[in-house]
């Protein structure tokens, strides 16, 4: 009897232990389920956190992009979120804005079928080319102003140089002509009512009377006018050596002598080689070369004496030769 009671007691104890174990297992299952649920929530939270970090990074890049490409944001940023402004975000209905955006997107899709979507890109390129051309235009206009300034300066210098040359040549022209033709005057004057650049005309006067045209002059007088003008131009910028070939062909002896005297007076720093057939030119020569045709051969003799003694000596020797052997051409 006693053994049965102990056995029953042990069974009850075992049953109680089983009940406790079952409760512990149930708690363990509940804890495992809780742990599993917590793990899923933890993963979900980690996923959300990663997504938020990614969105934050993208939003930061987007903000930097907007700040870089849209300069107006920096100046208008102070009004963001302010009431009664265009940036009062709280007063705007996001849902209505989304609907409006959807409508605009649909309208854009419809228009994109008929509108060239590259037009904005092309417009950007055109504006870039326009700005580049405007920059080049500014450079060209600046260069144009510089060139115009240089041209004006050159024109002033040219006008001064032309006026100076005219005054000097006109002075020498009159002096040379008066030496060649005593009692006569000549001048270079501007056309009536015009400047020197428009041209000049030659006026010749005898006494107090000025000739209307050069056709009123004789051939010898016109030759002296031309010779005087050429020599006055040469005298403006003298050369070391000149060659004159029978410039006295149309002149009489007195004018020929005047040419020699004029060369001595006005061209003291130049040398002249003068070809002449007239004795009047020889009186002012420093060296005389006389060509002769003797026995079928041309010969040249050199005489270094000057003045009348030279002319007389050469003339006497020339007269001693037969007439057929006398040369008709001499060089000074």
Coordinates of C-alpha atoms in Angstrom, one line a residue:
X1 CA 0.0 0.0 0.0
X2 CA 2.8 2.3 0.9
X3 CA 4.6 1.5 -2.3
X4 CA 1.6 2.4 -4.4
X5 CA 1.3 5.7 -2.7
X6 CA 4.9 6.5 -3.3
X7 CA 4.5 5.4 -7.0
X8 CA 1.5 7.6 -7.4
X9 CA 3.4 10.4 -5.8
X10 CA 6.3 9.9 -8.2
X11 CA 3.9 9.8 -11.2
X12 CA 2.3 13.1 -10.0
X13 CA 5.8 14.6 -9.7
X14 CA 6.7 13.3 -13.2
X15 CA 3.4 14.7 -14.6
X16 CA 4.1 18.0 -12.9
X17 CA 7.6 18.1 -14.3
X18 CA 6.2 17.4 -17.8
X19 CA 3.8 20.2 -17.4
X20 CA 6.6 22.5 -16.4
X21 CA 8.7 21.3 -19.3
X22 CA 5.8 21.9 -21.7
X23 CA 5.4 25.4 -20.3
X24 CA 9.1 26.0 -20.7
X25 CA 8.9 24.7 -24.3
X26 CA 6.0 27.0 -25.0
X27 CA 7.9 29.9 -23.6
X28 CA 10.9 29.0 -25.7
X29 CA 8.7 28.8 -28.8
X30 CA 7.3 32.2 -28.0
X31 CA 10.7 33.6 -27.4
X32 CA 12.0 32.1 -30.7
X33 CA 9.0 33.6 -32.5
X34 CA 9.7 36.9 -30.8
X35 CA 13.4 36.7 -31.8
X36 CA 12.5 35.8 -35.4
X37 CA 10.0 38.7 -35.5
X38 CA 12.6 41.1 -34.0
X39 CA 15.1 39.9 -36.5
X40 CA 12.8 40.7 -39.4
X41 CA 12.0 44.1 -37.9
X42 CA 15.7 44.7 -37.5
X43 CA 16.4 43.8 -41.1
X44 CA 13.4 45.9 -42.2
X45 CA 14.7 48.9 -40.1
X46 CA 18.2 48.4 -41.6
X47 CA 16.8 48.3 -45.1
X48 CA 14.8 51.5 -44.4
X49 CA 17.9 53.2 -42.9
X50 CA 20.0 52.3 -45.9
X51 CA 17.3 53.6 -48.2
X52 CA 17.0 56.8 -46.2
X53 CA 20.8 57.2 -46.3
X54 CA 20.8 56.6 -50.1
X55 CA 17.9 59.0 -50.6
X56 CA 19.7 61.6 -48.4
X57 CA 22.8 61.3 -50.5
X58 CA 20.9 61.6 -53.7
X59 CA 19.0 64.6 -52.4
X60 CA 22.3 66.2 -51.4
X61 CA 23.7 65.7 -54.9
X62 CA 20.5 67.0 -56.4
X63 CA 20.6 70.1 -54.2
X64 CA 24.3 70.7 -55.2
X65 CA 23.3 70.2 -58.8
X66 CA 20.5 72.7 -58.5
X67 CA 22.7 75.2 -56.7
X68 CA 25.3 74.9 -59.4
X69 CA 23.1 75.2 -62.4
X70 CA 20.4 77.6 -61.1
X71 CA 22.0 80.7 -59.6
X72 CA 18.6 82.1 -58.6
X73 CA 18.2 79.5 -55.8
X74 CA 21.0 81.1 -53.7
X75 CA 19.4 84.5 -53.9
X76 CA 15.8 83.2 -53.3
X77 CA 16.6 80.6 -50.7
X78 CA 15.8 83.0 -47.8
X79 CA 12.2 83.0 -48.9
X80 CA 11.8 79.2 -48.9
X81 CA 9.0 78.2 -46.5
X82 CA 7.9 81.8 -45.8
X83 CA 4.2 82.5 -45.7
X84 CA 2.6 84.7 -48.4
X85 CA 5.4 84.0 -50.8
X86 CA 5.7 81.9 -53.9
X87 CA 7.7 79.5 -51.8
X88 CA 5.0 78.9 -49.1
X89 CA 5.2 75.1 -49.3
X90 CA 2.7 74.4 -46.6
X91 CA -0.1 76.3 -48.4
X92 CA 0.3 74.1 -51.5
X93 CA -1.7 71.0 -51.9
X94 CA 0.8 68.2 -52.8
X95 CA -1.9 66.0 -54.2
X96 CA -3.2 68.7 -56.5
X97 CA 0.3 69.5 -57.5
X98 CA 0.9 65.8 -58.4
X99 CA -2.3 65.8 -60.5
X100 CA -1.2 69.0 -62.3
X101 CA 2.2 67.4 -62.8
X102 CA 0.6 64.3 -64.3
X103 CA -1.5 66.4 -66.7
X104 CA 1.6 68.4 -67.7
X105 CA 3.4 65.1 -68.3
X106 CA 0.6 63.9 -70.5
X107 CA 0.5 67.1 -72.4
X108 CA 4.3 66.9 -72.9
X109 CA 4.0 63.4 -74.2
X110 CA 1.3 64.5 -76.7
X111 CA 3.4 67.5 -77.8
X112 CA 6.5 65.4 -78.1
X113 CA 5.0 63.7 -81.1
X114 CA 4.8 66.9 -83.0
X115 CA 7.6 69.0 -81.4
X116 CA 11.3 68.5 -81.8
X117 CA 12.5 67.6 -78.3
X118 CA 16.1 68.5 -79.3
X119 CA 15.0 72.1 -79.9
X120 CA 16.1 73.1 -76.4
X121 CA 19.5 71.5 -76.9
X122 CA 19.8 73.2 -80.3
X123 CA 18.7 76.5 -78.7
X124 CA 21.4 76.1 -76.1
X125 CA 24.0 75.5 -78.8
X126 CA 22.7 78.5 -80.7
X127 CA 22.9 80.7 -77.6
X128 CA 26.4 79.5 -77.0
X129 CA 27.4 80.3 -80.6
X130 CA 25.6 83.7 -80.3
X131 CA 27.6 84.6 -77.1
X132 CA 30.8 83.5 -78.8
X133 CA 30.0 85.6 -81.9
X134 CA 29.1 88.6 -79.7
X135 CA 32.5 88.2 -77.9
X136 CA 34.3 88.1 -81.2
X137 CA 32.2 91.1 -82.4
X138 CA 33.4 93.1 -79.3
X139 CA 37.0 92.2 -80.1
X140 CA 36.5 93.2 -83.8
X141 CA 34.8 96.5 -82.8
X142 CA 37.7 97.3 -80.4
X143 CA 40.2 96.5 -83.2
X144 CA 38.2 98.7 -85.5
X145 CA 38.4 101.7 -83.2
X146 CA 42.1 101.1 -82.8
X147 CA 42.5 101.0 -86.6
X148 CA 40.4 104.1 -87.1
X149 CA 42.5 105.9 -84.6
X150 CA 45.7 104.8 -86.3
X151 CA 44.2 105.8 -89.7
X152 CA 43.3 109.3 -88.3
X153 CA 46.8 109.7 -87.0
X154 CA 48.3 108.6 -90.3
X155 CA 46.0 111.0 -92.2
X156 CA 47.2 113.9 -90.0
X157 CA 50.8 112.9 -90.5
X158 CA 50.3 112.4 -94.2
X159 CA 48.5 115.8 -94.6
X160 CA 51.3 117.5 -92.6
X161 CA 54.0 115.8 -94.7
X162 CA 52.2 116.6 -98.0
X163 CA 51.7 120.3 -96.9
X164 CA 55.4 120.5 -95.9
X165 CA 56.5 118.9 -99.2
X166 CA 54.3 121.3 -101.2
X167 CA 55.6 124.3 -99.4
X168 CA 59.2 123.3 -99.9
X169 CA 58.8 122.2 -103.5
X170 CA 56.8 125.3 -104.3
X171 CA 59.6 127.5 -102.9
X172 CA 62.4 125.6 -104.8
X173 CA 60.2 125.5 -107.9
X174 CA 59.9 129.3 -108.0
X175 CA 63.6 129.8 -107.1
X176 CA 64.9 127.4 -109.8
X177 CA 62.5 128.8 -112.5
X178 CA 63.5 132.3 -111.7
X179 CA 67.2 131.4 -112.1
X180 CA 66.5 129.7 -115.4
X181 CA 64.3 132.4 -116.7
X182 CA 65.0 135.7 -115.1
X183 CA 62.0 138.0 -114.7
X184 CA 59.5 135.1 -114.7
X185 CA 57.7 133.5 -111.8
X186 CA 56.1 130.1 -111.3
X187 CA 54.1 128.5 -108.4
X188 CA 52.2 125.4 -107.5
X189 CA 48.8 126.4 -106.2
X190 CA 45.8 124.4 -105.0
X191 CA 42.6 124.2 -107.0
X192 CA 40.0 126.7 -106.2
X193 CA 38.2 125.9 -103.0
X194 CA 40.0 122.6 -102.5
X195 CA 42.9 121.2 -100.4
X196 CA 46.3 120.1 -101.4
X197 CA 45.1 116.5 -101.5
X198 CA 42.7 117.3 -104.4
X199 CA 45.6 118.3 -106.6
X200 CA 47.8 121.2 -107.7
X201 CA 48.1 123.4 -110.8
X202 CA 51.1 125.2 -112.2
X203 CA 50.8 128.9 -112.7
X204 CA 53.4 130.9 -114.7
X205 CA 53.7 134.7 -114.6
X206 CA 55.8 137.3 -116.4
X207 CA 56.0 140.6 -114.5
X208 CA 52.6 141.1 -112.9
X209 CA 50.6 139.0 -115.4
X210 CA 49.9 135.4 -114.7
X211 CA 49.2 133.1 -117.7
X212 CA 45.9 131.3 -117.8
X213 CA 47.3 128.1 -119.3
X214 CA 50.7 126.6 -120.2
X215 CA 49.7 126.6 -123.9
X216 CA 50.4 130.3 -123.9
X217 CA 54.1 129.6 -123.3
X218 CA 56.7 128.8 -126.0
X219 CA 58.2 125.4 -126.3
X220 CA 61.4 126.5 -124.6
X221 CA 59.5 128.1 -121.7
X222 CA 57.5 124.9 -121.2
X223 CA 60.7 122.9 -121.1
X224 CA 62.1 125.2 -118.4
X225 CA 58.9 124.8 -116.4
X226 CA 59.1 121.0 -116.6
X227 CA 62.8 121.0 -115.8
X228 CA 62.3 123.3 -112.9
X229 CA 59.5 121.1 -111.5
X230 CA 61.5 117.9 -111.8
X231 CA 64.6 119.5 -110.2
X232 CA 62.5 121.0 -107.3
X233 CA 61.1 117.6 -106.6
X234 CA 64.6 116.1 -106.7
X235 CA 65.8 118.9 -104.4
X236 CA 63.2 118.0 -101.8
X237 CA 65.1 114.7 -101.2
X238 CA 68.5 115.2 -103.0
X239 CA 70.4 112.2 -104.4
X240 CA 74.2 112.1 -104.6
X241 CA 74.2 111.7 -108.4
X242 CA 72.0 112.8 -111.3
X243 CA 72.3 112.2 -115.1
X244 CA 70.8 114.7 -117.5
X245 CA 70.7 113.9 -121.2
X246 CA 70.4 117.0 -123.5
X247 CA 67.9 118.8 -121.3
X248 CA 68.9 122.0 -123.1
X249 CA 68.1 120.7 -126.6
X250 CA 65.2 123.1 -127.0
X251 CA 66.9 126.1 -125.3
X252 CA 69.0 128.9 -126.5
X253 CA 72.5 129.6 -125.3
X254 CA 71.5 132.0 -122.5
X255 CA 69.1 129.5 -120.9
X256 CA 71.7 126.8 -121.2
X257 CA 74.2 128.9 -119.3
X258 CA 71.4 129.5 -116.6
X259 CA 71.0 125.7 -116.2
X260 CA 74.6 125.3 -115.3
X261 CA 74.5 128.2 -112.9
X262 CA 71.3 126.9 -111.3
X263 CA 72.9 123.4 -110.7
X264 CA 75.9 125.1 -109.0
X265 CA 73.6 127.2 -106.8
X266 CA 70.9 124.7 -105.8
X267 CA 72.6 121.3 -105.8
X268 CA 75.9 122.0 -103.9
X269 CA 75.9 118.5 -102.4
X270 CA 75.1 116.5 -105.5
X271 CA 77.0 115.5 -108.6
X272 CA 75.7 115.8 -112.2
X273 CA 76.6 114.0 -115.4
X274 CA 75.2 116.2 -118.1
X275 CA 75.2 115.3 -121.8
X276 CA 75.0 118.4 -124.0
X277 CA 75.8 119.7 -127.5
X278 CA 76.0 123.3 -126.4
X279 CA 79.0 125.2 -125.2
X280 CA 77.0 127.3 -122.7
X281 CA 76.7 124.2 -120.4
X282 CA 80.4 123.7 -120.2
X283 CA 81.2 127.0 -118.4
X284 CA 80.1 125.6 -115.0
X285 CA 81.6 122.1 -115.4
X286 CA 84.3 120.8 -113.1
X287 CA 85.4 118.1 -115.5
X288 CA 84.7 118.0 -119.3
X289 CA 84.7 114.8 -121.4
X290 CA 84.7 115.5 -125.1
X291 CA 84.0 112.6 -127.5
X292 CA 85.6 112.7 -131.0
X293 CA 85.4 110.5 -134.0
X294 CA 89.0 110.2 -135.4
X295 CA 90.0 107.9 -138.2
X296 CA 86.8 105.9 -137.8
X297 CA 87.3 105.4 -134.0
X298 CA 85.5 107.2 -131.2
X299 CA 87.9 108.8 -128.7
X300 CA 87.3 110.6 -125.4
X301 CA 89.4 113.3 -123.9
X302 CA 89.2 114.6 -120.3
X303 CA 89.8 118.2 -119.3
X304 CA 89.9 119.2 -115.6
X305 CA 90.2 123.0 -115.9
X306 CA 87.1 125.0 -115.4
X307 CA 85.6 128.3 -116.6
X308 CA 86.1 130.2 -119.8
X309 CA 89.8 129.1 -120.2
X310 CA 88.6 125.5 -120.4
X311 CA 86.0 126.3 -123.1
X312 CA 88.4 128.4 -125.2
X313 CA 91.2 125.8 -125.0
X314 CA 88.9 122.9 -126.0
X315 CA 87.4 125.1 -128.8
X316 CA 90.8 125.9 -130.2
X317 CA 91.8 122.3 -130.3
X318 CA 88.6 121.3 -131.9
X319 CA 88.8 124.0 -134.6
X320 CA 92.3 122.7 -135.5
X321 CA 90.8 119.4 -136.6
X322 CA 89.2 118.8 -140.1
X323 CA 85.5 119.6 -140.1
X324 CA 84.6 115.9 -141.0
X325 CA 86.4 114.7 -137.8
X326 CA 84.7 117.1 -135.4
X327 CA 82.3 115.5 -133.1
X328 CA 78.9 117.1 -132.5
X329 CA 78.3 115.5 -129.1
X330 CA 80.1 116.4 -125.8
X331 CA 79.8 115.3 -122.2
X332 CA 80.1 117.4 -119.1

